[in-house]
């Protein structure tokens, strides 16, 4: 074999390297040629979540409640762990229909502690039941959970002019996420700290935190501009 020829192991290594996403300054270019936020390149589950959900505005009360609960479950864990268990969470918590969840009892909590498909943490399971009751109170007062939560959307003037990876990493919370957390906790919610609240705001499209250069940033912004905020009329 001449020095210019590649043996099987070298050729395989070259192919494997070519199939790995290239990461540069908080961005990753996948094998499909799409440039994404770097966190999306670590697993196929993340790619789908990043491209079709994260940063897209949501007004459905059940989806908003679900995300608040799942962000609470993520505390101390990776989001990938929660994402891969999401179907089991949805089954266990009745599609996060908070009206139905108010009927859960201590016996239901004990039953869920035996469910290997979800994160079996007593405090977090009890938090979902508690927060379901608090969500019903908010709906009765505000008309919808969405109408209350979207009041905390940051003003455009408070957002970074250029959202680089370095800027995003230095921003685990914002004044708005701190205010949302404070108000929810004042109303009796649990597992809704400022960092959890900001992760919720990012995922539900209350901010566009796809970094500059991400191929999904423009689409997220387009959807946010077309989105009718709960409690507001179009036009």
PDB file of N, CA and C in Angstrom, residues 106-171:
ATOM      1  N   UNK A 106     -53.185  11.608  46.658  1.00  0.00           N
ATOM      2  CA  UNK A 106     -51.936  11.033  47.161  1.00  0.00           C
ATOM      3  C   UNK A 106     -51.726   9.628  46.604  1.00  0.00           C
ATOM      4  N   UNK A 107     -52.809   8.914  46.365  1.00  0.00           N
ATOM      5  CA  UNK A 107     -52.699   7.569  45.799  1.00  0.00           C
ATOM      6  C   UNK A 107     -52.146   7.628  44.378  1.00  0.00           C
ATOM      7  N   UNK A 108     -52.544   8.642  43.613  1.00  0.00           N
ATOM      8  CA  UNK A 108     -52.021   8.809  42.256  1.00  0.00           C
ATOM      9  C   UNK A 108     -50.529   9.132  42.286  1.00  0.00           C
ATOM     10  N   UNK A 109     -50.126   9.936  43.257  1.00  0.00           N
ATOM     11  CA  UNK A 109     -48.709  10.264  43.396  1.00  0.00           C
ATOM     12  C   UNK A 109     -47.908   8.998  43.653  1.00  0.00           C
ATOM     13  N   UNK A 110     -48.393   8.164  44.555  1.00  0.00           N
ATOM     14  CA  UNK A 110     -47.704   6.906  44.854  1.00  0.00           C
ATOM     15  C   UNK A 110     -47.644   6.012  43.615  1.00  0.00           C
ATOM     16  N   UNK A 111     -48.719   5.998  42.856  1.00  0.00           N
ATOM     17  CA  UNK A 111     -48.750   5.194  41.622  1.00  0.00           C
ATOM     18  C   UNK A 111     -47.683   5.693  40.632  1.00  0.00           C
ATOM     19  N   UNK A 112     -47.565   6.997  40.482  1.00  0.00           N
ATOM     20  CA  UNK A 112     -46.604   7.557  39.545  1.00  0.00           C
ATOM     21  C   UNK A 112     -45.161   7.351  40.002  1.00  0.00           C
ATOM     22  N   UNK A 113     -44.959   7.237  41.291  1.00  0.00           N
ATOM     23  CA  UNK A 113     -43.615   6.962  41.799  1.00  0.00           C
ATOM     24  C   UNK A 113     -43.133   5.576  41.375  1.00  0.00           C
ATOM     25  N   UNK A 114     -44.048   4.739  40.945  1.00  0.00           N
ATOM     26  CA  UNK A 114     -43.684   3.421  40.445  1.00  0.00           C
ATOM     27  C   UNK A 114     -43.589   3.356  38.933  1.00  0.00           C
ATOM     28  N   UNK A 115     -43.760   4.490  38.264  1.00  0.00           N
ATOM     29  CA  UNK A 115     -43.738   4.546  36.800  1.00  0.00           C
ATOM     30  C   UNK A 115     -42.301   4.787  36.320  1.00  0.00           C
ATOM     31  N   UNK A 116     -41.664   3.753  35.800  1.00  0.00           N
ATOM     32  CA  UNK A 116     -40.273   3.864  35.364  1.00  0.00           C
ATOM     33  C   UNK A 116     -40.101   4.702  34.104  1.00  0.00           C
ATOM     34  N   UNK A 117     -41.196   5.030  33.436  1.00  0.00           N
ATOM     35  CA  UNK A 117     -41.097   5.807  32.203  1.00  0.00           C
ATOM     36  C   UNK A 117     -40.869   7.285  32.431  1.00  0.00           C
ATOM     37  N   UNK A 118     -41.115   7.763  33.656  1.00  0.00           N
ATOM     38  CA  UNK A 118     -40.951   9.180  33.967  1.00  0.00           C
ATOM     39  C   UNK A 118     -39.838   9.345  34.999  1.00  0.00           C
ATOM     40  N   UNK A 119     -39.587  10.586  35.385  1.00  0.00           N
ATOM     41  CA  UNK A 119     -38.636  10.859  36.459  1.00  0.00           C
ATOM     42  C   UNK A 119     -39.384  10.700  37.778  1.00  0.00           C
ATOM     43  N   UNK A 120     -38.950   9.718  38.577  1.00  0.00           N
ATOM     44  CA  UNK A 120     -39.690   9.389  39.798  1.00  0.00           C
ATOM     45  C   UNK A 120     -39.160  10.198  40.988  1.00  0.00           C
ATOM     46  N   UNK A 121     -39.589  11.438  41.028  1.00  0.00           N
ATOM     47  CA  UNK A 121     -39.184  12.377  42.080  1.00  0.00           C
ATOM     48  C   UNK A 121     -40.462  12.874  42.748  1.00  0.00           C
ATOM     49  N   UNK A 122     -40.638  12.519  44.005  1.00  0.00           N
ATOM     50  CA  UNK A 122     -41.894  12.833  44.682  1.00  0.00           C
ATOM     51  C   UNK A 122     -42.228  14.324  44.638  1.00  0.00           C
ATOM     52  N   UNK A 123     -41.249  15.152  44.959  1.00  0.00           N
ATOM     53  CA  UNK A 123     -41.512  16.594  44.991  1.00  0.00           C
ATOM     54  C   UNK A 123     -41.952  17.142  43.647  1.00  0.00           C
ATOM     55  N   UNK A 124     -41.355  16.650  42.574  1.00  0.00           N
ATOM     56  CA  UNK A 124     -41.701  17.144  41.240  1.00  0.00           C
ATOM     57  C   UNK A 124     -43.064  16.622  40.792  1.00  0.00           C
ATOM     58  N   UNK A 125     -43.378  15.386  41.148  1.00  0.00           N
ATOM     59  CA  UNK A 125     -44.703  14.841  40.814  1.00  0.00           C
ATOM     60  C   UNK A 125     -45.787  15.606  41.573  1.00  0.00           C
ATOM     61  N   UNK A 126     -45.565  15.819  42.863  1.00  0.00           N
ATOM     62  CA  UNK A 126     -46.533  16.578  43.661  1.00  0.00           C
ATOM     63  C   UNK A 126     -46.654  18.008  43.152  1.00  0.00           C
ATOM     64  N   UNK A 127     -45.556  18.546  42.610  1.00  0.00           N
ATOM     65  CA  UNK A 127     -45.577  19.904  42.072  1.00  0.00           C
ATOM     66  C   UNK A 127     -46.525  20.016  40.878  1.00  0.00           C
ATOM     67  N   UNK A 128     -46.555  18.990  40.028  1.00  0.00           N
ATOM     68  CA  UNK A 128     -47.457  19.018  38.874  1.00  0.00           C
ATOM     69  C   UNK A 128     -48.911  19.114  39.338  1.00  0.00           C
ATOM     70  N   UNK A 129     -49.264  18.334  40.345  1.00  0.00           N
ATOM     71  CA  UNK A 129     -50.635  18.351  40.865  1.00  0.00           C
ATOM     72  C   UNK A 129     -50.941  19.709  41.499  1.00  0.00           C
ATOM     73  N   UNK A 130     -50.020  20.207  42.281  1.00  0.00           N
ATOM     74  CA  UNK A 130     -50.204  21.523  42.887  1.00  0.00           C
ATOM     75  C   UNK A 130     -50.334  22.611  41.823  1.00  0.00           C
ATOM     76  N   UNK A 131     -49.431  22.587  40.842  1.00  0.00           N
ATOM     77  CA  UNK A 131     -49.443  23.624  39.815  1.00  0.00           C
ATOM     78  C   UNK A 131     -50.679  23.541  38.929  1.00  0.00           C
ATOM     79  N   UNK A 132     -51.234  22.338  38.775  1.00  0.00           N
ATOM     80  CA  UNK A 132     -52.486  22.199  38.018  1.00  0.00           C
ATOM     81  C   UNK A 132     -53.602  22.985  38.699  1.00  0.00           C
ATOM     82  N   UNK A 133     -53.658  22.912  40.012  1.00  0.00           N
ATOM     83  CA  UNK A 133     -54.679  23.663  40.759  1.00  0.00           C
ATOM     84  C   UNK A 133     -54.444  25.166  40.630  1.00  0.00           C
ATOM     85  N   UNK A 134     -53.171  25.556  40.677  1.00  0.00           N
ATOM     86  CA  UNK A 134     -52.845  26.974  40.545  1.00  0.00           C
ATOM     87  C   UNK A 134     -53.163  27.464  39.118  1.00  0.00           C
ATOM     88  N   UNK A 135     -52.960  26.581  38.125  1.00  0.00           N
ATOM     89  CA  UNK A 135     -53.271  26.953  36.743  1.00  0.00           C
ATOM     90  C   UNK A 135     -54.763  27.195  36.569  1.00  0.00           C
ATOM     91  N   UNK A 136     -55.584  26.362  37.190  1.00  0.00           N
ATOM     92  CA  UNK A 136     -57.042  26.552  37.116  1.00  0.00           C
ATOM     93  C   UNK A 136     -57.440  27.888  37.727  1.00  0.00           C
ATOM     94  N   UNK A 137     -56.796  28.261  38.803  1.00  0.00           N
ATOM     95  CA  UNK A 137     -57.075  29.551  39.430  1.00  0.00           C
ATOM     96  C   UNK A 137     -56.715  30.704  38.500  1.00  0.00           C
ATOM     97  N   UNK A 138     -55.581  30.563  37.803  1.00  0.00           N
ATOM     98  CA  UNK A 138     -55.165  31.606  36.867  1.00  0.00           C
ATOM     99  C   UNK A 138     -56.126  31.725  35.690  1.00  0.00           C
ATOM    100  N   UNK A 139     -56.586  30.593  35.186  1.00  0.00           N
ATOM    101  CA  UNK A 139     -57.532  30.616  34.067  1.00  0.00           C
ATOM    102  C   UNK A 139     -58.826  31.295  34.483  1.00  0.00           C
ATOM    103  N   UNK A 140     -59.284  31.000  35.677  1.00  0.00           N
ATOM    104  CA  UNK A 140     -60.512  31.631  36.166  1.00  0.00           C
ATOM    105  C   UNK A 140     -60.335  33.143  36.296  1.00  0.00           C
ATOM    106  N   UNK A 141     -59.138  33.559  36.686  1.00  0.00           N
ATOM    107  CA  UNK A 141     -58.875  34.983  36.893  1.00  0.00           C
ATOM    108  C   UNK A 141     -58.528  35.721  35.602  1.00  0.00           C
ATOM    109  N   UNK A 142     -57.691  35.081  34.751  1.00  0.00           N
ATOM    110  CA  UNK A 142     -57.137  35.761  33.580  1.00  0.00           C
ATOM    111  C   UNK A 142     -57.819  35.385  32.262  1.00  0.00           C
ATOM    112  N   UNK A 143     -58.634  34.347  32.272  1.00  0.00           N
ATOM    113  CA  UNK A 143     -59.271  33.892  31.040  1.00  0.00           C
ATOM    114  C   UNK A 143     -58.538  32.736  30.398  1.00  0.00           C
ATOM    115  N   UNK A 144     -57.217  32.726  30.487  1.00  0.00           N
ATOM    116  CA  UNK A 144     -56.406  31.621  29.983  1.00  0.00           C
ATOM    117  C   UNK A 144     -55.030  31.706  30.627  1.00  0.00           C
ATOM    118  N   UNK A 145     -54.371  30.576  30.665  1.00  0.00           N
ATOM    119  CA  UNK A 145     -53.004  30.551  31.168  1.00  0.00           C
ATOM    120  C   UNK A 145     -52.098  31.343  30.231  1.00  0.00           C
ATOM    121  N   UNK A 146     -52.351  31.227  28.933  1.00  0.00           N
ATOM    122  CA  UNK A 146     -51.551  31.935  27.936  1.00  0.00           C
ATOM    123  C   UNK A 146     -51.617  33.448  28.123  1.00  0.00           C
ATOM    124  N   UNK A 147     -52.804  33.967  28.405  1.00  0.00           N
ATOM    125  CA  UNK A 147     -52.956  35.411  28.578  1.00  0.00           C
ATOM    126  C   UNK A 147     -52.094  35.918  29.727  1.00  0.00           C
ATOM    127  N   UNK A 148     -52.008  35.132  30.778  1.00  0.00           N
ATOM    128  CA  UNK A 148     -51.170  35.518  31.917  1.00  0.00           C
ATOM    129  C   UNK A 148     -49.691  35.422  31.565  1.00  0.00           C
ATOM    130  N   UNK A 149     -49.267  34.290  31.017  1.00  0.00           N
ATOM    131  CA  UNK A 149     -47.845  34.058  30.776  1.00  0.00           C
ATOM    132  C   UNK A 149     -47.261  35.008  29.748  1.00  0.00           C
ATOM    133  N   UNK A 150     -48.004  35.300  28.691  1.00  0.00           N
ATOM    134  CA  UNK A 150     -47.464  36.165  27.639  1.00  0.00           C
ATOM    135  C   UNK A 150     -47.339  37.623  28.067  1.00  0.00           C
ATOM    136  N   UNK A 151     -47.910  37.978  29.200  1.00  0.00           N
ATOM    137  CA  UNK A 151     -47.693  39.325  29.731  1.00  0.00           C
ATOM    138  C   UNK A 151     -46.231  39.563  30.066  1.00  0.00           C
ATOM    139  N   UNK A 152     -45.471  38.490  30.249  1.00  0.00           N
ATOM    140  CA  UNK A 152     -44.073  38.603  30.658  1.00  0.00           C
ATOM    141  C   UNK A 152     -43.103  38.547  29.476  1.00  0.00           C
ATOM    142  N   UNK A 153     -43.631  38.573  28.264  1.00  0.00           N
ATOM    143  CA  UNK A 153     -42.762  38.604  27.089  1.00  0.00           C
ATOM    144  C   UNK A 153     -41.882  39.857  27.135  1.00  0.00           C
ATOM    145  N   UNK A 154     -40.574  39.709  26.987  1.00  0.00           N
ATOM    146  CA  UNK A 154     -39.692  40.873  27.042  1.00  0.00           C
ATOM    147  C   UNK A 154     -39.959  41.852  25.898  1.00  0.00           C
ATOM    148  N   UNK A 155     -39.808  43.129  26.183  1.00  0.00           N
ATOM    149  CA  UNK A 155     -39.909  44.139  25.132  1.00  0.00           C
ATOM    150  C   UNK A 155     -38.705  44.007  24.205  1.00  0.00           C
ATOM    151  N   UNK A 156     -38.893  44.324  22.940  1.00  0.00           N
ATOM    152  CA  UNK A 156     -37.805  44.204  21.962  1.00  0.00           C
ATOM    153  C   UNK A 156     -36.596  45.037  22.379  1.00  0.00           C
ATOM    154  N   UNK A 157     -36.857  46.173  23.026  1.00  0.00           N
ATOM    155  CA  UNK A 157     -35.765  47.069  23.429  1.00  0.00           C
ATOM    156  C   UNK A 157     -34.880  46.468  24.518  1.00  0.00           C
ATOM    157  N   UNK A 158     -35.363  45.438  25.204  1.00  0.00           N
ATOM    158  CA  UNK A 158     -34.578  44.826  26.285  1.00  0.00           C
ATOM    159  C   UNK A 158     -33.725  43.661  25.796  1.00  0.00           C
ATOM    160  N   UNK A 159     -33.880  43.286  24.538  1.00  0.00           N
ATOM    161  CA  UNK A 159     -33.173  42.124  24.003  1.00  0.00           C
ATOM    162  C   UNK A 159     -31.807  42.518  23.442  1.00  0.00           C
ATOM    163  N   UNK A 160     -30.839  41.595  23.438  1.00  0.00           N
ATOM    164  CA  UNK A 160     -29.508  41.895  22.891  1.00  0.00           C
ATOM    165  C   UNK A 160     -29.601  42.256  21.407  1.00  0.00           C
ATOM    166  N   UNK A 161     -28.779  43.216  20.989  1.00  0.00           N
ATOM    167  CA  UNK A 161     -28.773  43.605  19.572  1.00  0.00           C
ATOM    168  C   UNK A 161     -28.201  42.483  18.711  1.00  0.00           C
ATOM    169  N   UNK A 162     -27.210  41.791  19.243  1.00  0.00           N
ATOM    170  CA  UNK A 162     -26.588  40.689  18.510  1.00  0.00           C
ATOM    171  C   UNK A 162     -26.506  39.506  19.445  1.00  0.00           C
ATOM    172  N   UNK A 163     -27.256  38.454  19.141  1.00  0.00           N
ATOM    173  CA  UNK A 163     -27.312  37.303  20.036  1.00  0.00           C
ATOM    174  C   UNK A 163     -26.278  36.259  19.627  1.00  0.00           C
ATOM    175  N   UNK A 164     -25.087  36.399  20.178  1.00  0.00           N
ATOM    176  CA  UNK A 164     -24.043  35.414  19.949  1.00  0.00           C
ATOM    177  C   UNK A 164     -24.137  34.328  21.019  1.00  0.00           C
ATOM    178  N   UNK A 165     -23.365  33.262  20.842  1.00  0.00           N
ATOM    179  CA  UNK A 165     -23.340  32.184  21.825  1.00  0.00           C
ATOM    180  C   UNK A 165     -22.821  32.691  23.160  1.00  0.00           C
ATOM    181  N   UNK A 166     -21.823  33.569  23.117  1.00  0.00           N
ATOM    182  CA  UNK A 166     -21.256  34.107  24.352  1.00  0.00           C
ATOM    183  C   UNK A 166     -22.297  34.925  25.111  1.00  0.00           C
ATOM    184  N   UNK A 167     -23.065  35.730  24.394  1.00  0.00           N
ATOM    185  CA  UNK A 167     -24.113  36.540  25.017  1.00  0.00           C
ATOM    186  C   UNK A 167     -25.173  35.633  25.638  1.00  0.00           C
ATOM    187  N   UNK A 168     -25.566  34.599  24.913  1.00  0.00           N
ATOM    188  CA  UNK A 168     -26.608  33.702  25.401  1.00  0.00           C
ATOM    189  C   UNK A 168     -26.154  32.940  26.647  1.00  0.00           C
ATOM    190  N   UNK A 169     -24.919  32.480  26.652  1.00  0.00           N
ATOM    191  CA  UNK A 169     -24.403  31.739  27.799  1.00  0.00           C
ATOM    192  C   UNK A 169     -24.356  32.611  29.061  1.00  0.00           C
ATOM    193  N   UNK A 170     -24.163  33.900  28.859  1.00  0.00           N
ATOM    194  CA  UNK A 170     -24.081  34.816  30.005  1.00  0.00           C
ATOM    195  C   UNK A 170     -25.459  35.265  30.479  1.00  0.00           C
ATOM    196  N   UNK A 171     -26.524  34.702  29.900  1.00  0.00           N
ATOM    197  CA  UNK A 171     -27.879  35.160  30.179  1.00  0.00           C
ATOM    198  C   UNK A 171     -28.765  33.989  30.601  1.00  0.00           C
TER     199      UNK A 171
END
